[in-house]
Amino acid sequence: MDLTPFSTRQRILGAAEELFARHGFAGASLRQVTASAKVNLAAVNYHFGSKENLIEEVFRRRLDELNARRTELLAQCRDRADLGLEDVLDAFVRPALELSLSDAGGAAFVRVLARAYAEHDERLRRFLSDNYGHVLKEFAAVFARLLPQLDKEELYWRLDIVSGALTYAMADFGVLKRRSDVSEQEHRERTASHLIRFAAAGLRAA
Amino acid sequence: MDLTPFSTRQRILGAAEELFARHGFAGASLRQVTASAKVNLAAVNYHFGSKENLIEEVFRRRLDELNARRTELLAQCRDRADLGLEDVLDAFVRPALELSLSDAGGAAFVRVLARAYAEHDERLRRFLSDNYGHVLKEFAAVFARLLPQLDKEELYWRLDIVSGALTYAMADFGVLKRRSDVSEQEHRERTASHLIRFAAAGLRAA
DNA sequence: CTTAGATTCAAACGGCCGTTTGATTCGCCT
DNA sequence: AGGCGAATCAAACGGCCGTTTGAATCTAAG
């Protein structure tokens, strides 16, 4: 009987995701990762080449899907005649919300994403910018159309603030604790909804 | 001629601040810290007892002053008759802004603070909550008075989002690059000003 | 000057780190 | 059945980690 139907590769990625979320990239060792994944220590370097590459693969596995979904929802926005700020914000936030609800690893990954910002690592930033920067550009263009009163610089300031608030809130970094009478799913959906209303008001500010 | 007029203790704290900001708590080693501070390796354990305690002291040194200044500005708010949201937000943001402009270490510390959120470390969170939680409570009370239309839960949601956006923006985590024709000081002041306007609009949202 | 306490120092401690090796096992194809 | 590449394994590599030691060096009071 095989209790571990997932491949060695997948089990490593899953364990790395959770441990990186909890202890950071430097703080989580490959020994912890491989022990948690119940695979041999050498498997990481066999399948990924190095810890650095493993980190990149942890991002790639989730971001490919996340950004495809964002692009898809944004395309739906473009067709709408009565498009509101809230719709575009939803197209950006909802995929992250869905990811965080999909499974335990998805929730962990949202925290990993937030850690990536804090790390300020140049290689990691370039990797993210090279692979997923175009999606952010597409969103910025749609926001620009909806907020014609803002000049380009002002718009970029505000989008930067929005992405910060979003990253922070979805990663559950705040001090706000989930009430015990609210399910994890309900809690996250409320977070997203509050976030969108707050961000829309901030973007519209005089 | 003594080129290093600061005490061993202070030089360790300064070097630790900068290296923790750049590489994180796990990523910056005591060997890097003591080399950068030009002190003996053993000095850290002599003066602070452990790396954990050093981390706490890095926080204490700056937060005591930061929160005293916040409390002071908040007290001035209480006396004003025509108090606006922006004034209270300013009382919260300005001390962080002043700190980040005071010296290189201050700017580094603002990033260290943001890292503390990302670390999600239980001991660190308790330390921050125990020592500085009362200041946040005072601000929350004043915000509650200015936003009577929001119930308590709604208010806490929004303040949580505000503190996230603030932490993220002041730590320069965004992708927005400072324009070369704007000084570092001017850049940070604009950040604070944009932040306050954005947050005020978000807090006022219907 | 002497002495006691505070501080600094080089060196070493055991332990964990990321990575590599070379042998062994597995799964599949002819 | 035999062979071959892919995958797994235990073991070891050099190196850096946080911490401790005990001697050397300061500093200031008796």
XYZ file of C-alpha atoms (C1' of nucleotides) in Angstrom:
472
model
C 0.000 0.000 0.000
C 1.439 3.309 -1.056
C 0.498 6.135 1.261
C 2.415 8.680 -0.796
C 0.864 8.815 -4.261
C 2.725 12.011 -5.185
C 6.046 12.050 -6.944
C 9.257 12.862 -5.117
C 9.403 16.169 -6.978
C 5.929 17.186 -5.917
C 6.430 16.144 -2.312
C 9.608 18.213 -2.096
C 7.853 21.252 -3.563
C 4.970 20.889 -1.124
C 7.170 20.518 1.927
C 9.442 23.368 0.806
C 6.433 25.623 0.314
C 5.213 25.091 3.831
C 8.610 25.358 5.491
C 9.634 28.428 3.493
C 6.366 30.058 4.548
C 7.038 29.249 8.186
C 10.777 29.797 8.530
C 11.881 31.767 5.485
C 14.262 30.749 2.739
C 17.391 30.946 4.857
C 15.661 29.574 7.936
C 14.333 26.384 6.377
C 17.044 23.831 5.644
C 17.043 21.164 2.969
C 17.315 18.604 5.738
C 14.051 19.836 7.219
C 12.441 19.902 3.796
C 13.475 16.395 2.804
C 12.583 14.979 6.207
C 9.130 16.564 6.016
C 8.668 15.275 2.452
C 9.959 11.839 3.489
C 12.532 11.714 0.711
C 16.299 11.370 0.704
C 18.367 14.498 1.310
C 20.141 14.179 -2.035
C 16.828 14.216 -3.904
C 16.683 18.005 -3.848
C 19.947 18.430 -5.684
C 19.089 15.543 -7.993
C 15.723 16.962 -9.049
C 16.350 20.697 -8.768
C 20.123 21.172 -8.852
C 20.333 23.539 -5.895
C 18.350 25.185 -3.125
C 18.139 28.372 -5.208
C 16.515 26.499 -8.066
C 14.136 24.778 -5.682
C 12.990 28.189 -4.453
C 12.357 29.326 -8.021
C 10.372 26.185 -8.777
C 8.233 26.715 -5.688
C 7.285 30.074 -7.198
C 6.901 28.883 -10.759
C 4.515 26.048 -9.930
C 1.986 28.396 -8.334
C 2.571 31.636 -10.222
C 2.030 30.163 -13.668
C -1.494 29.225 -12.681
C -2.112 32.347 -10.577
C -1.199 34.746 -13.334
C -2.984 32.790 -16.036
C -6.134 33.091 -13.952
C -5.551 36.808 -13.427
C -5.062 37.360 -17.137
C -8.235 35.406 -17.837
C -10.341 37.446 -15.403
C -8.827 40.698 -16.659
C -9.771 39.764 -20.214
C -13.377 39.321 -19.054
C -13.174 42.796 -17.538
C -12.175 44.324 -20.834
C -15.416 43.175 -22.471
C -17.639 44.766 -19.860
C -19.169 48.144 -20.689
C -19.919 49.239 -17.117
C -16.548 48.205 -15.751
C -15.833 49.402 -12.212
C -12.637 49.635 -10.209
C -13.926 46.904 -7.956
C -14.130 44.481 -10.880
C -10.492 44.967 -11.812
C -9.384 44.711 -8.200
C -11.419 41.540 -7.932
C -9.693 40.117 -11.001
C -6.400 40.692 -9.232
C -7.358 39.521 -5.765
C -9.690 36.624 -6.506
C -7.049 34.302 -7.996
C -4.919 34.774 -4.887
C -7.980 34.121 -2.756
C -8.853 30.968 -4.695
C -5.279 29.792 -4.405
C -5.215 30.334 -0.658
C -8.403 28.286 -0.336
C -7.446 25.507 -2.757
C -5.331 23.512 -0.313
C -2.934 23.930 2.589
C -0.049 24.447 0.204
C -1.861 27.269 -1.555
C -2.359 29.113 1.712
C 1.314 28.590 2.543
C 2.360 29.879 -0.852
C 0.562 33.183 -0.365
C 2.761 33.689 2.672
C 5.838 32.656 0.697
C 4.957 35.313 -1.854
C 4.849 37.968 0.843
C 8.186 36.791 2.167
C 9.687 37.269 -1.258
C 8.928 40.977 -1.002
C 10.517 41.224 2.426
C 13.609 39.381 1.272
C 14.341 42.106 -1.263
C 16.594 39.570 -2.970
C 17.776 40.884 -6.312
C 17.812 37.543 -8.104
C 14.339 36.667 -6.892
C 12.964 40.087 -7.869
C 14.399 39.760 -11.341
C 12.957 36.271 -11.693
C 9.492 37.485 -10.684
C 9.714 40.607 -12.804
C 10.965 38.733 -15.891
C 8.333 36.026 -15.686
C 5.250 37.805 -14.408
C 5.870 41.539 -14.867
C 3.764 41.698 -18.010
C 0.628 40.775 -16.062
C 1.123 43.729 -13.725
C 1.582 45.986 -16.756
C -1.724 44.825 -18.199
C -3.526 45.591 -14.972
C -1.890 48.997 -14.766
C -3.152 49.826 -18.252
C -6.736 48.995 -17.333
C -6.505 50.974 -14.102
C -5.149 53.902 -16.095
C -8.219 53.828 -18.306
C -10.556 53.801 -15.302
C -8.707 56.576 -13.471
C -8.027 59.156 -16.189
C -7.857 61.964 -13.639
C -4.629 60.510 -12.186
C -1.375 61.228 -13.956
C 0.923 58.305 -14.572
C 3.118 58.919 -11.552
C 0.208 59.292 -9.168
C -1.342 56.102 -10.499
C 1.827 54.141 -9.971
C 2.145 55.364 -6.396
C -1.328 54.181 -5.622
C -0.977 50.821 -7.332
C 2.198 50.254 -5.359
C 0.318 50.922 -2.139
C -2.519 48.637 -3.244
C -0.186 45.773 -4.011
C 1.445 46.227 -0.614
C -1.833 46.168 1.262
C -2.921 43.172 -0.775
C 0.240 41.177 -0.211
C 0.189 41.921 3.470
C -3.487 41.170 4.006
C -3.670 37.957 1.989
C -0.630 36.618 3.809
C -2.440 37.076 7.112
C 0.357 39.221 8.486
C -1.940 41.432 10.491
C -2.763 41.183 14.145
C -6.437 40.600 13.421
C -7.403 37.117 14.537
C -10.057 35.049 12.834
C -13.140 34.758 14.995
C -13.796 31.189 16.019
C -17.370 31.334 14.703
C -16.135 32.132 11.189
C -14.685 29.448 8.948
C -11.258 29.808 7.436
C -12.816 30.135 3.990
C -15.330 32.757 5.139
C -12.541 34.674 6.871
C -10.446 34.860 3.735
C -13.394 35.866 1.600
C -14.166 38.685 3.991
C -10.525 39.755 3.889
C -10.662 39.964 0.100
C -13.933 41.851 0.137
C -12.740 44.402 2.701
C -9.513 44.781 0.798
C -11.254 45.528 -2.484
C -13.565 48.142 -0.987
C -10.665 49.787 0.842
C -8.413 49.806 -2.199
C -11.131 51.141 -4.501
C -11.747 54.059 -2.158
C -8.018 54.718 -1.872
C -7.581 54.699 -5.637
C -10.491 57.115 -6.076
C -9.225 59.555 -3.435
C -9.182 63.189 -4.549
C 43.268 58.553 16.711
C 40.038 56.732 17.372
C 37.936 56.342 14.266
C 35.247 54.466 16.155
C 33.844 56.718 18.872
C 30.850 54.483 19.514
C 30.762 51.789 22.148
C 31.033 48.136 21.249
C 27.389 47.676 22.162
C 26.218 50.460 19.883
C 28.368 49.350 16.979
C 27.003 45.827 17.213
C 23.436 47.139 17.272
C 24.088 49.343 14.252
C 25.706 46.606 12.204
C 23.035 44.086 13.190
C 20.308 46.506 12.169
C 21.705 46.914 8.709
C 22.490 43.242 8.128
C 19.140 42.054 9.494
C 17.430 44.493 7.138
C 19.405 43.161 4.192
C 19.574 39.426 4.861
C 16.955 38.689 7.517
C 17.449 37.359 11.017
C 18.382 33.848 9.964
C 20.358 35.028 6.945
C 22.671 37.418 8.769
C 25.258 35.639 10.916
C 26.937 36.926 14.044
C 30.239 36.580 12.221
C 29.032 39.003 9.551
C 27.666 41.342 12.209
C 30.810 41.437 14.326
C 33.046 41.767 11.277
C 30.977 44.701 10.018
C 31.011 46.304 13.479
C 34.756 45.636 13.776
C 34.413 43.915 17.138
C 35.305 40.468 18.359
C 32.892 37.632 17.648
C 32.425 36.855 21.322
C 31.317 40.423 22.059
C 27.752 39.655 21.010
C 27.300 36.914 23.569
C 29.156 38.956 26.180
C 26.973 42.064 25.783
C 23.642 40.520 24.760
C 23.755 36.886 25.855
C 22.467 35.427 22.596
C 21.493 36.241 19.039
C 17.819 36.207 20.074
C 18.438 38.868 22.695
C 20.430 40.928 20.217
C 17.437 40.911 17.878
C 15.169 42.116 20.673
C 17.587 44.900 21.557
C 17.711 46.038 17.948
C 13.959 46.516 18.192
C 13.917 48.040 21.654
C 16.471 50.728 20.889
C 14.372 52.185 18.053
C 10.841 51.352 19.152
C 11.091 53.065 22.515
C 11.752 56.345 20.771
C 9.378 55.684 17.868
C 6.409 54.941 20.088
C 7.146 57.767 22.505
C 7.017 60.123 19.547
C 3.777 58.587 18.314
C 2.196 58.923 21.733
C 3.329 62.537 21.895
C 1.835 63.422 18.500
C -1.366 61.558 19.317
C -1.733 63.564 22.522
C -1.509 66.743 20.477
C -4.283 65.353 18.269
C -6.575 64.881 21.222
C -6.474 68.611 22.013
C -7.525 69.673 18.546
C -11.167 70.502 18.005
C -11.225 70.099 14.213
C -9.345 66.823 14.248
C -9.281 64.979 10.909
C -8.382 61.421 9.990
C -5.344 62.722 8.211
C -3.988 64.222 11.435
C -4.160 60.915 13.276
C -2.636 59.033 10.360
C 0.103 61.627 10.281
C 0.762 61.100 13.982
C 1.270 57.435 13.220
C 3.305 57.745 10.032
C 5.437 60.815 10.729
C 7.557 59.228 13.493
C 8.391 56.347 11.162
C 9.184 58.843 8.438
C 11.423 60.894 10.739
C 13.160 57.728 11.857
C 13.805 56.612 8.312
C 15.338 60.003 7.552
C 17.350 60.368 10.742
C 20.306 58.232 9.683
C 21.186 55.160 7.633
C 20.393 52.920 10.580
C 16.936 54.396 10.937
C 16.128 53.624 7.322
C 17.432 50.099 7.803
C 15.340 49.651 10.907
C 12.106 50.441 9.080
C 12.908 47.496 6.834
C 13.735 45.338 9.847
C 10.331 46.160 11.252
C 8.651 45.001 8.064
C 10.664 41.796 8.173
C 9.400 41.116 11.650
C 5.872 40.926 10.263
C 6.937 38.533 7.525
C 8.811 36.322 9.972
C 5.595 35.620 11.843
C 7.788 34.533 14.753
C 5.703 33.925 17.848
C 8.291 35.091 20.354
C 8.944 38.281 18.395
C 5.228 39.008 18.032
C 4.676 38.590 21.725
C 7.624 40.849 22.488
C 6.268 43.585 20.205
C 2.720 43.175 21.450
C 3.719 43.202 25.123
C 5.928 46.261 24.832
C 4.177 48.418 22.285
C 0.639 47.085 21.930
C -0.806 49.808 24.139
C 0.185 52.489 21.632
C -1.785 50.762 18.896
C -4.769 50.541 21.242
C -4.631 54.284 21.864
C -4.632 55.003 18.152
C -7.522 52.609 17.609
C -9.570 54.468 20.221
C -9.045 57.800 18.494
C -9.878 56.320 15.097
C -13.041 54.849 16.613
C -14.119 58.306 17.729
C -13.527 59.759 14.256
C -15.292 56.922 12.450
C -18.442 56.340 14.498
C -20.274 54.879 11.511
C -17.966 51.836 11.530
C -18.658 49.068 13.981
C -15.736 47.740 15.965
C -15.060 44.775 13.736
C -15.158 46.819 10.549
C -12.786 49.377 12.088
C -10.277 46.712 13.056
C -10.327 45.238 9.577
C -9.499 48.590 8.081
C -6.818 49.485 10.593
C -5.203 46.148 9.895
C -5.130 46.961 6.192
C -3.754 50.424 6.914
C -0.930 49.103 9.034
C -0.074 46.618 6.301
C 0.042 49.243 3.597
C 2.078 51.479 5.880
C 4.598 48.844 6.836
C 5.033 47.788 3.241
C 5.338 51.287 1.817
C 7.710 52.713 4.409
C 9.992 49.728 4.008
C 10.301 50.505 0.307
C 9.134 47.021 -0.615
C 7.317 48.171 -3.716
C 8.529 48.095 -7.257
C 8.312 51.873 -7.587
C 11.770 53.321 -8.044
C 12.799 56.717 -6.778
C 13.252 59.146 -9.645
C 16.816 60.374 -9.887
C 15.712 64.008 -9.799
C 14.087 63.523 -6.388
C 16.142 63.346 -3.231
C 15.858 60.402 -0.871
C 14.266 62.661 1.729
C 11.768 64.108 -0.733
C 10.923 60.602 -1.957
C 10.086 59.372 1.518
C 8.049 62.445 2.336
C 6.010 61.925 -0.807
C 5.537 58.278 0.127
C 4.162 59.284 3.524
C 1.893 61.912 2.013
C 0.465 59.545 -0.611
C 0.017 56.904 2.027
C -1.947 59.183 4.330
C -4.299 60.352 1.600
C -4.845 56.802 0.391
C -5.447 55.433 3.876
C -7.824 58.234 4.829
C -9.950 57.555 1.751
C -9.906 53.820 2.469
C -10.973 54.343 6.065
C -13.806 56.615 4.971
C -15.093 54.187 2.330
C -18.841 53.595 2.456
C 51.536 50.619 42.580
C 48.176 47.118 43.369
C 44.271 44.924 42.643
C 39.609 43.689 41.256
C 36.234 43.934 37.844
C 34.918 44.895 33.166
C 36.032 44.079 28.561
C 38.357 42.106 24.575
C 40.633 38.446 22.375
C 42.066 34.050 19.669
C 40.770 29.628 19.644
C 37.988 25.898 19.936
C 33.389 23.389 20.781
C 29.677 20.478 18.786
C 26.355 20.871 15.355
C 23.974 21.830 11.185
C 24.496 23.640 6.496
C 24.311 22.817 1.032
C 26.376 19.827 -1.965
C 28.744 15.646 -3.951
C 29.943 10.917 -4.383
C 29.534 6.208 -5.699
C 27.014 2.221 -4.842
C 22.407 0.260 -5.110
C 17.769 -0.362 -6.505
C 13.952 0.372 -9.618
C 11.225 0.398 -13.990
C 11.050 -0.366 -18.572
C 12.478 -1.915 -23.293
C 14.364 -5.408 -26.617
C 16.506 -12.763 -19.134
C 19.499 -9.121 -19.775
C 20.727 -4.429 -20.013
C 20.364 0.492 -19.289
C 19.087 4.893 -17.726
C 16.443 6.975 -13.994
C 15.919 7.295 -9.267
C 17.134 6.543 -4.516
C 20.222 5.796 -0.906
C 23.798 6.213 3.094
C 27.752 8.491 3.810
C 30.891 11.910 3.597
C 32.818 16.615 1.992
C 34.356 21.298 3.449
C 32.418 25.175 5.488
C 29.864 28.215 8.379
C 26.855 28.431 12.413
C 25.933 30.171 17.601
C 28.134 29.645 21.721
C 31.822 28.862 25.289
C 36.324 29.007 27.227
C 40.223 30.912 29.553
C 43.842 33.915 29.060
C 45.169 38.753 27.968
C 44.182 43.500 28.361
C 42.144 47.420 29.785
C 40.076 50.758 33.582
C 39.499 52.828 37.769
C 39.340 52.778 42.865
C 42.171 51.790 47.185
